[in-house]
Short mmCIF file of C-alpha atoms and ligand atoms in Angstrom, two decimals:
data_model
loop_
_atom_site.label_atom_id
_atom_site.label_comp_id
_atom_site.label_asym_id
_atom_site.label_seq_id
_atom_site.Cartn_x
_atom_site.Cartn_y
_atom_site.Cartn_z
CA MET A 12 10.57 36.12 -25.75
CA ASN A 13 10.88 39.77 -26.91
CA MET A 14 11.29 42.83 -24.70
CA LYS A 15 7.62 43.77 -24.83
CA THR A 16 6.39 40.39 -23.62
CA GLN A 17 8.99 40.40 -20.85
CA VAL A 18 7.83 43.78 -19.61
CA PHE A 19 4.20 42.71 -19.90
CA LEU A 20 4.83 39.51 -17.90
CA GLY A 21 6.74 41.46 -15.28
CA VAL A 22 3.85 43.86 -14.79
CA ALA A 23 1.33 41.03 -14.76
CA LEU A 24 3.31 39.15 -12.09
CA THR A 25 3.60 42.23 -9.88
CA LEU A 26 -0.14 42.80 -10.16
CA MET A 27 -0.80 39.15 -9.24
CA VAL A 28 1.37 39.42 -6.13
CA PHE A 29 -0.55 42.52 -5.06
CA ALA A 30 -3.86 40.86 -5.84
CA CYS A 31 -2.96 37.90 -3.63
CA LYS A 32 -1.83 40.15 -0.78
CA LYS A 33 -5.09 42.06 -0.89
CA ASP A 34 -7.23 38.92 -0.78
CA GLU A 35 -5.40 37.19 2.03
CA THR A 36 -8.53 37.01 4.19
CA ALA A 37 -10.62 35.21 1.56
CA ALA A 38 -8.66 31.92 1.45
CA LEU A 39 -9.67 29.31 -1.09
CA VAL A 40 -10.96 26.01 0.24
CA ARG A 41 -11.86 22.76 -1.48
CA VAL A 42 -15.58 21.97 -1.36
CA PRO A 43 -17.63 19.32 -3.15
CA GLN A 44 -19.99 20.60 -5.85
CA LEU A 45 -22.78 18.08 -6.31
CA PRO A 46 -25.75 18.08 -8.73
CA THR A 47 -29.14 19.18 -7.39
CA THR A 48 -30.71 15.80 -8.17
CA THR A 49 -29.35 12.56 -6.76
CA ASP A 50 -27.07 10.63 -9.12
CA LYS A 51 -28.39 7.25 -10.20
CA TYR A 52 -25.60 4.87 -9.28
CA ALA A 53 -27.68 1.71 -8.90
CA GLU A 54 -29.16 2.14 -12.36
CA ALA A 55 -25.74 1.99 -14.01
CA ALA A 56 -25.60 -1.73 -13.25
CA SER A 57 -29.21 -2.63 -14.01
CA GLY A 58 -29.68 -5.39 -16.55
CA SER A 59 -25.99 -6.26 -16.42
CA PHE A 60 -24.09 -9.22 -15.00
CA VAL A 61 -22.98 -7.16 -11.96
CA THR A 62 -26.17 -8.02 -10.12
CA ASN A 63 -24.89 -7.06 -6.64
CA ALA A 64 -24.31 -3.47 -7.72
CA THR A 65 -28.01 -2.83 -8.27
CA ALA A 66 -28.29 -2.90 -4.46
CA VAL A 67 -26.10 0.20 -4.25
CA ASP A 68 -27.83 2.99 -2.34
CA ASN A 69 -27.66 6.22 -4.35
CA GLN A 70 -27.33 8.49 -1.29
CA LYS A 71 -24.62 6.35 0.30
CA ALA A 72 -22.72 6.26 -3.00
CA THR A 73 -23.06 10.06 -3.27
CA LEU A 74 -21.44 10.43 0.15
CA GLY A 75 -18.90 7.76 -0.83
CA ARG A 76 -17.91 9.77 -3.89
CA VAL A 77 -17.11 12.81 -1.75
CA LEU A 78 -15.11 10.68 0.71
CA PHE A 79 -13.26 9.00 -2.17
CA TYR A 80 -12.00 12.32 -3.52
CA ASP A 81 -11.52 14.17 -0.22
CA THR A 82 -7.85 14.80 0.59
CA GLN A 83 -8.96 15.55 4.19
CA LEU A 84 -9.03 11.77 4.63
CA SER A 85 -5.23 11.79 4.70
CA VAL A 86 -3.21 12.91 7.70
CA ASN A 87 -1.75 16.00 5.99
CA ASN A 88 -4.68 16.72 3.61
CA SER A 89 -2.57 15.86 0.58
CA VAL A 90 -3.89 12.57 -0.78
CA SER A 91 -7.30 11.05 -1.49
CA CYS A 92 -8.28 7.64 -2.86
CA GLY A 93 -8.57 9.41 -6.21
CA SER A 94 -4.90 10.46 -6.12
CA CYS A 95 -3.94 6.86 -6.85
CA HIS A 96 -7.15 5.57 -8.44
CA HIS A 97 -7.81 7.88 -11.44
CA GLN A 98 -11.12 7.77 -13.31
CA GLN A 99 -9.46 8.25 -16.75
CA LYS A 100 -7.33 5.18 -15.97
CA ALA A 101 -10.31 3.03 -14.95
CA PHE A 102 -9.28 3.84 -11.37
CA ALA A 103 -5.71 2.58 -11.71
CA ASP A 104 -2.62 4.84 -11.47
CA VAL A 105 -0.17 6.17 -14.03
CA GLY A 106 3.08 4.81 -12.58
CA ALA A 107 4.43 1.38 -11.63
CA SER A 108 4.10 2.48 -8.00
CA SER A 109 2.02 5.25 -6.40
CA THR A 110 2.97 8.06 -4.05
CA GLY A 111 1.46 8.28 -0.58
CA PHE A 112 0.86 11.30 1.69
CA GLY A 113 4.51 11.60 2.74
CA GLY A 114 6.10 10.97 -0.65
CA GLY A 115 6.60 7.26 0.10
CA LYS A 116 6.08 4.80 -2.74
CA THR A 117 3.71 1.84 -2.65
CA THR A 118 5.48 -1.49 -3.09
CA ARG A 119 2.80 -2.76 -5.50
CA ASN A 120 1.12 -1.38 -8.60
CA THR A 121 -2.25 0.29 -7.94
CA PRO A 122 -4.90 -1.97 -9.48
CA ALA A 123 -7.89 -0.73 -11.42
CA ILE A 124 -11.15 -0.83 -9.48
CA VAL A 125 -13.63 -2.79 -11.52
CA ASN A 126 -16.89 -4.52 -10.64
CA ALA A 127 -15.61 -4.87 -7.08
CA SER A 128 -18.91 -6.24 -5.79
CA MET A 129 -18.37 -9.35 -7.96
CA GLN A 130 -15.03 -10.14 -6.34
CA SER A 131 -14.56 -12.23 -3.23
CA SER A 132 -11.09 -10.96 -2.34
CA TYR A 133 -9.17 -7.72 -2.61
CA PHE A 134 -5.51 -6.67 -3.04
CA TRP A 135 -2.94 -8.48 -5.17
CA ASP A 136 -2.39 -11.00 -2.38
CA MET A 137 -6.15 -11.41 -1.74
CA ARG A 138 -5.68 -10.61 1.97
CA GLU A 139 -9.09 -9.00 2.49
CA SER A 140 -12.43 -10.57 1.66
CA ASN A 141 -14.84 -7.93 2.96
CA LEU A 142 -15.14 -4.81 0.79
CA GLN A 143 -16.48 -2.62 3.59
CA ASN A 144 -13.47 -3.49 5.79
CA MET A 145 -11.12 -3.12 2.85
CA VAL A 146 -12.01 0.41 1.80
CA THR A 147 -11.00 2.07 5.07
CA GLN A 148 -7.60 0.36 5.21
CA PRO A 149 -5.87 2.81 2.80
CA ILE A 150 -6.92 5.69 5.09
CA ALA A 151 -5.02 4.17 8.03
CA ASN A 152 -2.15 2.79 5.92
CA HIS A 153 1.13 4.31 7.13
CA LEU A 154 2.27 4.84 3.55
CA GLU A 155 -0.90 5.69 1.64
CA MET A 156 -2.98 8.18 3.67
CA GLY A 157 -1.50 7.90 7.19
CA LEU A 158 -4.62 8.66 9.23
CA GLU A 159 -4.06 5.89 11.73
CA GLN A 160 -6.53 6.97 14.45
CA PRO A 161 -10.18 6.33 13.43
CA ASP A 162 -11.32 8.81 16.11
CA TYR A 163 -9.20 11.55 14.61
CA LEU A 164 -10.65 10.79 11.16
CA VAL A 165 -14.19 11.15 12.57
CA LEU A 166 -13.23 14.40 14.30
CA LYS A 167 -11.79 15.83 11.09
CA LEU A 168 -14.95 15.02 9.13
CA LYS A 169 -17.15 16.54 11.86
CA ASN A 170 -15.32 19.82 11.38
CA LEU A 171 -16.05 19.92 7.65
CA PRO A 172 -19.38 21.66 7.05
CA TYR A 173 -20.39 19.67 3.96
CA TYR A 174 -20.54 16.27 5.67
CA GLU A 175 -23.51 16.70 7.99
CA SER A 176 -26.14 16.84 5.24
CA LEU A 177 -24.40 14.10 3.23
CA PHE A 178 -24.44 11.73 6.23
CA THR A 179 -28.06 12.68 6.99
CA ASN A 180 -29.17 11.93 3.44
CA ALA A 181 -27.33 8.60 3.49
CA PHE A 182 -28.12 7.35 7.00
CA GLY A 183 -31.09 9.35 8.30
CA ASP A 184 -29.07 11.39 10.80
CA GLY A 185 -25.79 13.30 10.83
CA THR A 186 -23.80 10.90 13.06
CA ILE A 187 -20.32 10.32 11.66
CA ASN A 188 -18.46 7.13 12.60
CA SER A 189 -15.96 4.72 11.05
CA SER A 190 -18.45 2.06 10.08
CA ARG A 191 -20.60 4.59 8.20
CA ILE A 192 -17.50 5.91 6.43
CA GLY A 193 -16.63 2.35 5.36
CA GLU A 194 -20.19 1.64 4.27
CA ALA A 195 -20.49 4.79 2.15
CA LEU A 196 -17.09 4.24 0.53
CA SER A 197 -17.96 0.63 -0.27
CA HIS A 198 -21.22 1.74 -1.92
CA PHE A 199 -19.32 4.14 -4.17
CA VAL A 200 -16.64 1.56 -4.96
CA SER A 201 -19.35 -1.04 -5.76
CA ALA A 202 -21.03 1.52 -8.01
CA LEU A 203 -17.96 1.66 -10.26
CA VAL A 204 -19.30 -0.90 -12.70
CA SER A 205 -17.82 -1.61 -16.07
CA VAL A 206 -20.45 -3.26 -18.25
CA ARG A 207 -20.46 -1.23 -21.47
CA THR A 208 -17.57 -2.13 -23.71
CA GLU A 209 -17.31 -3.03 -27.40
CA PHE A 210 -17.10 -6.62 -26.18
CA ASP A 211 -20.40 -6.38 -24.24
CA ALA A 212 -22.12 -4.66 -27.16
CA ASN A 213 -21.14 -7.52 -29.47
CA VAL A 214 -22.04 -10.54 -27.34
CA SER A 215 -25.62 -10.68 -28.62
CA THR A 216 -24.57 -10.52 -32.29
CA ASN A 217 -21.88 -13.15 -31.98
CA PHE A 218 -19.27 -10.43 -32.50
CA ALA A 219 -20.57 -9.31 -35.89
CA GLY A 220 -19.28 -5.81 -35.11
CA TYR A 221 -15.69 -6.93 -34.55
CA SER A 222 -12.98 -6.21 -37.12
CA GLU A 223 -11.15 -9.18 -38.57
CA LEU A 224 -8.16 -8.46 -36.34
CA GLU A 225 -10.28 -8.18 -33.16
CA GLU A 226 -12.04 -11.44 -34.00
CA MET A 227 -8.71 -13.18 -34.58
CA GLY A 228 -7.61 -11.95 -31.15
CA ARG A 229 -10.83 -13.15 -29.56
CA GLN A 230 -10.34 -16.65 -30.99
CA LEU A 231 -6.76 -16.75 -29.74
CA PHE A 232 -7.82 -15.53 -26.29
CA PHE A 233 -10.73 -17.93 -25.80
CA ASN A 234 -9.84 -20.99 -27.88
CA GLU A 235 -6.28 -21.28 -29.10
CA LEU A 236 -4.38 -19.98 -26.07
CA PRO A 237 -4.96 -20.62 -22.35
CA CYS A 238 -5.80 -16.95 -21.53
CA ALA A 239 -9.46 -17.55 -20.65
CA GLN A 240 -8.58 -20.45 -18.36
CA CYS A 241 -7.63 -17.77 -15.86
CA HIS A 242 -9.11 -14.55 -17.27
CA GLY A 243 -12.53 -16.11 -17.93
CA GLY A 244 -16.05 -15.15 -16.94
CA ASP A 245 -17.90 -11.88 -17.45
CA ASN A 246 -15.25 -10.04 -15.49
CA PHE A 247 -12.28 -11.61 -17.33
CA SER A 248 -10.85 -12.66 -14.00
CA GLY A 249 -11.92 -16.24 -13.64
CA TRP A 250 -15.04 -17.21 -11.87
CA GLY A 251 -14.34 -15.35 -8.68
CA SER A 252 -11.07 -14.32 -7.20
CA ILE A 253 -8.33 -16.83 -7.87
CA ALA A 254 -4.53 -16.69 -7.60
CA GLU A 255 -1.94 -18.15 -9.97
CA ASN A 256 1.80 -18.14 -10.57
CA ILE A 257 2.45 -17.09 -14.18
CA GLY A 258 6.24 -17.42 -14.15
CA LEU A 259 7.26 -13.77 -14.29
CA ASP A 260 10.48 -14.69 -12.43
CA ASP A 261 12.12 -17.93 -11.36
CA HIS A 262 11.97 -16.65 -7.79
CA TYR A 263 9.74 -13.79 -6.66
CA SER A 264 10.95 -11.17 -4.18
CA ASP A 265 7.30 -10.36 -3.38
CA PRO A 266 5.85 -13.73 -2.30
CA GLY A 267 2.25 -12.67 -3.03
CA VAL A 268 -0.67 -14.73 -1.71
CA PRO A 269 0.39 -16.60 1.46
CA GLY A 270 -0.31 -20.28 2.01
CA GLN A 271 0.86 -23.55 0.53
CA ASP A 272 1.10 -24.78 -3.02
CA TRP A 273 -1.58 -27.50 -3.06
CA MET A 274 0.51 -29.81 -5.29
CA THR A 275 3.88 -29.69 -3.53
CA GLY A 276 2.91 -28.54 -0.03
CA GLU A 277 5.69 -25.92 -0.28
CA GLN A 278 5.26 -22.34 0.87
CA ARG A 279 3.70 -20.41 -2.00
CA ASN A 280 5.91 -18.04 -3.95
CA GLY A 281 4.73 -15.66 -6.67
CA TRP A 282 1.01 -16.37 -6.63
CA PHE A 283 -1.02 -13.25 -7.34
CA LYS A 284 -4.68 -12.53 -7.83
CA VAL A 285 -5.79 -12.96 -11.45
CA PRO A 286 -6.65 -9.36 -12.37
CA SER A 287 -9.72 -8.45 -14.39
CA LEU A 288 -8.82 -7.49 -17.95
CA ARG A 289 -11.73 -5.06 -18.29
CA ASN A 290 -10.28 -1.65 -19.31
CA VAL A 291 -6.81 -3.18 -19.46
CA ALA A 292 -5.82 -0.89 -22.36
CA LEU A 293 -6.03 1.99 -19.85
CA THR A 294 -4.52 0.48 -16.73
CA GLY A 295 -0.79 0.14 -17.48
CA PRO A 296 1.86 -0.31 -16.17
CA TYR A 297 1.00 -3.98 -15.73
CA MET A 298 1.43 -6.82 -13.21
CA HIS A 299 1.62 -6.59 -9.41
CA ASP A 300 4.85 -4.62 -9.64
CA GLY A 301 4.09 -2.63 -12.77
CA ARG A 302 7.06 -4.17 -14.64
CA PHE A 303 5.52 -3.92 -18.12
CA ASN A 304 4.56 -0.57 -19.61
CA THR A 305 2.53 -1.70 -22.61
CA LEU A 306 0.16 -4.47 -23.62
CA GLU A 307 2.62 -5.39 -26.36
CA GLU A 308 5.22 -6.15 -23.66
CA VAL A 309 2.70 -8.25 -21.72
CA VAL A 310 1.79 -10.27 -24.82
CA GLU A 311 5.49 -10.78 -25.64
CA PHE A 312 6.03 -12.05 -22.09
CA TYR A 313 3.27 -14.67 -22.48
CA ASN A 314 4.53 -15.50 -25.97
CA SER A 315 8.19 -16.11 -25.21
CA GLY A 316 9.13 -15.11 -21.67
CA ILE A 317 7.39 -17.43 -19.17
CA GLN A 318 9.94 -18.64 -16.58
CA ASP A 319 10.18 -22.22 -15.34
CA HIS A 320 9.15 -21.49 -11.74
CA ASP A 321 8.47 -24.74 -9.86
CA GLN A 322 5.01 -23.43 -8.94
CA LEU A 323 4.14 -22.23 -12.45
CA SER A 324 0.48 -22.87 -13.32
CA PHE A 325 -0.20 -25.94 -15.51
CA ALA A 326 -2.14 -23.67 -17.82
CA LEU A 327 1.14 -22.03 -18.83
CA ARG A 328 3.16 -25.21 -19.45
CA GLU A 329 3.49 -27.10 -22.72
CA GLY A 330 0.58 -29.49 -23.20
CA TRP A 331 -1.72 -27.25 -21.13
CA ASN A 332 -4.75 -28.20 -23.20
CA GLY A 333 -6.78 -27.04 -20.19
CA GLY A 334 -10.41 -27.58 -20.97
CA GLY A 335 -9.79 -29.63 -24.13
CA PRO A 336 -10.62 -33.28 -24.75
CA ASN A 337 -7.08 -34.51 -24.00
CA THR A 338 -7.01 -33.14 -20.49
CA ASP A 339 -6.03 -35.61 -17.83
CA ILE A 340 -6.61 -33.76 -14.58
CA PHE A 341 -5.14 -36.69 -12.58
CA SER A 342 -1.71 -36.46 -14.19
CA PRO A 343 -1.15 -32.83 -14.88
CA ASN A 344 1.77 -31.68 -16.95
CA VAL A 345 3.87 -30.65 -13.93
CA ASP A 346 7.17 -31.54 -15.54
CA SER A 347 6.57 -29.92 -18.93
CA PRO A 348 8.59 -26.84 -19.82
CA PRO A 349 6.97 -23.40 -19.87
CA LEU A 350 4.64 -22.81 -22.81
CA ARG A 351 6.16 -21.10 -25.86
CA MET A 352 3.32 -19.69 -27.93
CA ASN A 353 5.35 -18.88 -31.08
CA LEU A 354 2.88 -16.21 -32.11
CA THR A 355 3.32 -14.31 -35.37
CA THR A 356 3.38 -10.50 -35.33
CA LEU A 357 -0.14 -10.52 -36.72
CA GLU A 358 -1.37 -12.78 -33.91
CA LYS A 359 0.26 -10.59 -31.25
CA ASN A 360 -1.37 -7.51 -32.79
CA ALA A 361 -4.68 -9.37 -32.84
CA LEU A 362 -4.48 -10.16 -29.12
CA VAL A 363 -3.74 -6.52 -28.33
CA ALA A 364 -6.61 -5.37 -30.60
CA PHE A 365 -8.98 -7.75 -28.79
CA LEU A 366 -7.85 -6.43 -25.38
CA HIS A 367 -8.67 -2.90 -26.59
CA THR A 368 -12.33 -3.94 -27.08
CA LEU A 369 -12.61 -4.29 -23.27
CA THR A 370 -12.47 -0.52 -22.71
CA ASP A 371 -15.53 1.12 -21.15
CA GLU A 372 -15.83 4.78 -22.17
CA GLN A 373 -18.78 5.34 -19.86
CA LEU A 374 -16.82 4.36 -16.74
CA ILE A 375 -14.06 6.83 -17.50
CA THR A 376 -16.27 9.78 -18.44
CA LEU A 377 -19.45 9.65 -16.32
CA PRO A 378 -19.54 12.79 -14.15
CA MET A 379 -21.02 10.88 -11.19
CA TYR A 380 -17.74 8.96 -10.89
CA SER A 381 -15.56 12.07 -11.14
CA ASN A 382 -13.89 14.32 -8.58
CA PRO A 383 -16.59 16.68 -7.22
CA PHE A 384 -14.21 19.07 -5.47
CA VAL A 385 -13.80 22.66 -6.65
CA LEU A 386 -11.95 25.59 -5.14
CA ALA A 387 -14.25 28.13 -3.55
CA GLU A 388 -13.84 31.13 -1.28
CA ASN A 389 -14.04 30.41 2.42
CA GLN A 390 -17.06 32.16 3.92
C1 HEC B 422 -1.05 5.93 -2.28
C2 HEC B 422 -1.88 5.30 -3.28
C3 HEC B 422 -3.24 4.75 -2.87
C4 HEC B 422 -4.25 5.41 -2.20
C5 HEC B 422 -4.23 6.81 -1.63
C6 HEC B 422 -5.36 4.49 -2.17
N1 HEC B 422 -5.03 3.32 -2.79
FE1 HEC B 422 -6.27 1.75 -3.14
N2 HEC B 422 -4.68 0.65 -3.71
C7 HEC B 422 -3.39 1.11 -3.87
C8 HEC B 422 -2.49 -0.02 -4.07
C9 HEC B 422 -0.97 0.06 -4.28
C10 HEC B 422 -3.29 -1.18 -4.01
C11 HEC B 422 -2.80 -2.63 -4.10
C12 HEC B 422 -2.18 -2.99 -2.76
C13 HEC B 422 -1.89 -4.46 -2.61
O1 HEC B 422 -2.35 -5.25 -3.42
O2 HEC B 422 -1.20 -4.83 -1.64
C14 HEC B 422 -4.67 -0.72 -3.82
C15 HEC B 422 -5.79 -1.56 -3.79
C16 HEC B 422 -7.10 -1.10 -3.71
C17 HEC B 422 -8.29 -1.91 -3.94
C18 HEC B 422 -8.32 -3.40 -4.28
C19 HEC B 422 -8.62 -3.67 -5.72
C20 HEC B 422 -8.66 -5.14 -6.00
O3 HEC B 422 -9.41 -5.53 -6.89
O4 HEC B 422 -7.95 -5.93 -5.35
C21 HEC B 422 -9.38 -1.08 -3.75
C22 HEC B 422 -10.86 -1.46 -3.88
C23 HEC B 422 -8.86 0.21 -3.36
N3 HEC B 422 -7.48 0.17 -3.38
C24 HEC B 422 -9.65 1.29 -2.98
C25 HEC B 422 -9.12 2.43 -2.36
C26 HEC B 422 -9.89 3.39 -1.59
C27 HEC B 422 -11.39 3.31 -1.34
C28 HEC B 422 -9.02 4.34 -1.17
C29 HEC B 422 -9.30 5.55 -0.30
C30 HEC B 422 -9.87 5.31 1.01
C31 HEC B 422 -7.71 3.99 -1.71
N4 HEC B 422 -7.81 2.81 -2.38
C32 HEC B 422 -6.56 4.77 -1.55
C33 HEC B 422 -3.00 2.43 -3.85
C34 HEC B 422 -3.74 3.43 -3.22
C1 HEC B 423 -2.44 -19.33 -15.18
C2 HEC B 423 -3.37 -18.23 -15.22
C3 HEC B 423 -3.20 -17.19 -16.31
C4 HEC B 423 -3.18 -17.37 -17.68
C5 HEC B 423 -3.30 -18.68 -18.43
C6 HEC B 423 -3.05 -16.06 -18.27
N1 HEC B 423 -3.00 -15.11 -17.28
FE1 HEC B 423 -2.80 -13.14 -17.56
N2 HEC B 423 -2.52 -12.89 -15.55
C7 HEC B 423 -2.62 -13.88 -14.61
C8 HEC B 423 -2.16 -13.38 -13.32
C9 HEC B 423 -2.11 -14.15 -12.00
C10 HEC B 423 -1.75 -12.05 -13.54
C11 HEC B 423 -1.09 -11.13 -12.52
C12 HEC B 423 0.30 -11.64 -12.29
C13 HEC B 423 1.22 -10.80 -11.42
O1 HEC B 423 1.05 -9.60 -11.33
O2 HEC B 423 2.15 -11.39 -10.83
C14 HEC B 423 -2.02 -11.77 -14.95
C15 HEC B 423 -1.81 -10.54 -15.58
C16 HEC B 423 -2.18 -10.25 -16.89
C17 HEC B 423 -2.19 -8.94 -17.46
C18 HEC B 423 -1.84 -7.65 -16.73
C19 HEC B 423 -3.09 -7.06 -16.07
C20 HEC B 423 -2.82 -5.93 -15.13
O3 HEC B 423 -3.78 -5.21 -14.84
O4 HEC B 423 -1.68 -5.73 -14.67
C21 HEC B 423 -2.62 -9.07 -18.77
C22 HEC B 423 -2.81 -7.95 -19.78
C23 HEC B 423 -2.85 -10.46 -18.99
N3 HEC B 423 -2.58 -11.16 -17.83
C24 HEC B 423 -3.26 -11.01 -20.21
C25 HEC B 423 -3.25 -12.37 -20.47
C26 HEC B 423 -3.33 -12.95 -21.81
C27 HEC B 423 -3.47 -12.17 -23.09
C28 HEC B 423 -3.21 -14.31 -21.65
C29 HEC B 423 -3.14 -15.36 -22.72
C30 HEC B 423 -2.03 -15.22 -23.63
C31 HEC B 423 -3.09 -14.56 -20.21
N4 HEC B 423 -3.11 -13.37 -19.54
C32 HEC B 423 -2.99 -15.82 -19.63
C33 HEC B 423 -3.05 -15.17 -14.82
C34 HEC B 423 -3.08 -15.76 -16.08
#
């Protein structure tokens, strides 16, 4: 930096300090800036496999969007749902763990939010089955948003001038209560549909638009490897919400989904919800604890790193042959060692290239899913 710039910056800084002093009365506040016409949330899912999402009410989702991004929903006005669930990351977070209102770290990786209305259970350990009950839990969570008293939450929202008309549009009158907050949030969360990917665009042409590498990856994923046994269905997460142990460790410090292993009757250890792979190229770090940073690391784990946990899924043991003609479901391969895929570098690259075709650009760029808050002068 030369002398001139230093002097210039010095003067500019002094002016800024004066400017701030002068304007002390006109404090800046965060207010939502919404379009003049109602956003069409329900339409985003029409004609797709996410049939439930067409029942989304556009006014409730509009209110839900504001609630989702409003930091006033945390006890010290510092954190919103959107602080951990970022649109550009398909509503996942950047780090292995996320930071709550008081600087505390979540113990699990923040999952992407994707086609939530198709799922029958939420959280990595599947502890909640009702979306409307689920969406208010982070507000009260002692680590995430810390607003433990529902009455205090309602009181806070009543004092914010922009909510009355939003609640009236959504519910017919301006009454604010916890169940309406949950309902509106669940409509917005259900409206976050991911149905427009390169994969979806190619289903009808039998993947004519895929590159050779992507097609090789698709064949590996669906036919040659057991991936689709668990990550199957339109949502790439099985045919609902299921849990499996994939042998990340030989003993898990986070036990995951509670209950008993149906084969051995033992207490479950290391069973986690099978996550959707839609937008997976955007949602790293990966796994319930965010242990892998890249898709290459995940693929290398499945290729060579599966541990011989005594509750490891059959689909990830030698001789898995899941849906194939040699399957004997009455004598599963419980004693076989963990599967070693012995993939070539080309095959690993192909799997990663295929996973990249599950990215939905519309989900991560549509303004109606984005943060509506802007800074404006308090009047
Ligand atoms: C401090 C970060 C943080 C904040 C704030 C936060 N979440 Fe989350 N969210 C997480 C983490 C971590 C999980 C996984 C927790 C677990 O599995 O035990 C999660 C899970 C979820 C899930 C379940 C996804 C699935 O498929 O299982 C949904 C939906 C969700 N959050 C919505 C919300 C909403 C709505 C809000 C705001 C009211 C919110 N979150 C606020 C971190 C956060
Ligand atoms: C036995 C069921 C099963 C099979 C087979 C399986 N997965 Fe998974 N997958 C899971 C589960 C469960 C998790 C989450 C595990 C955890 O966090 O502890 C997961 C996590 C992942 C993730 C990380 C997703 C995220 O958001 O963190 C990717 C990527 C993935 N699997 C890809 C694959 C690929 C590619 C294959 C085939 C080579 C495959 N999976 C085979 C069950 C399975």
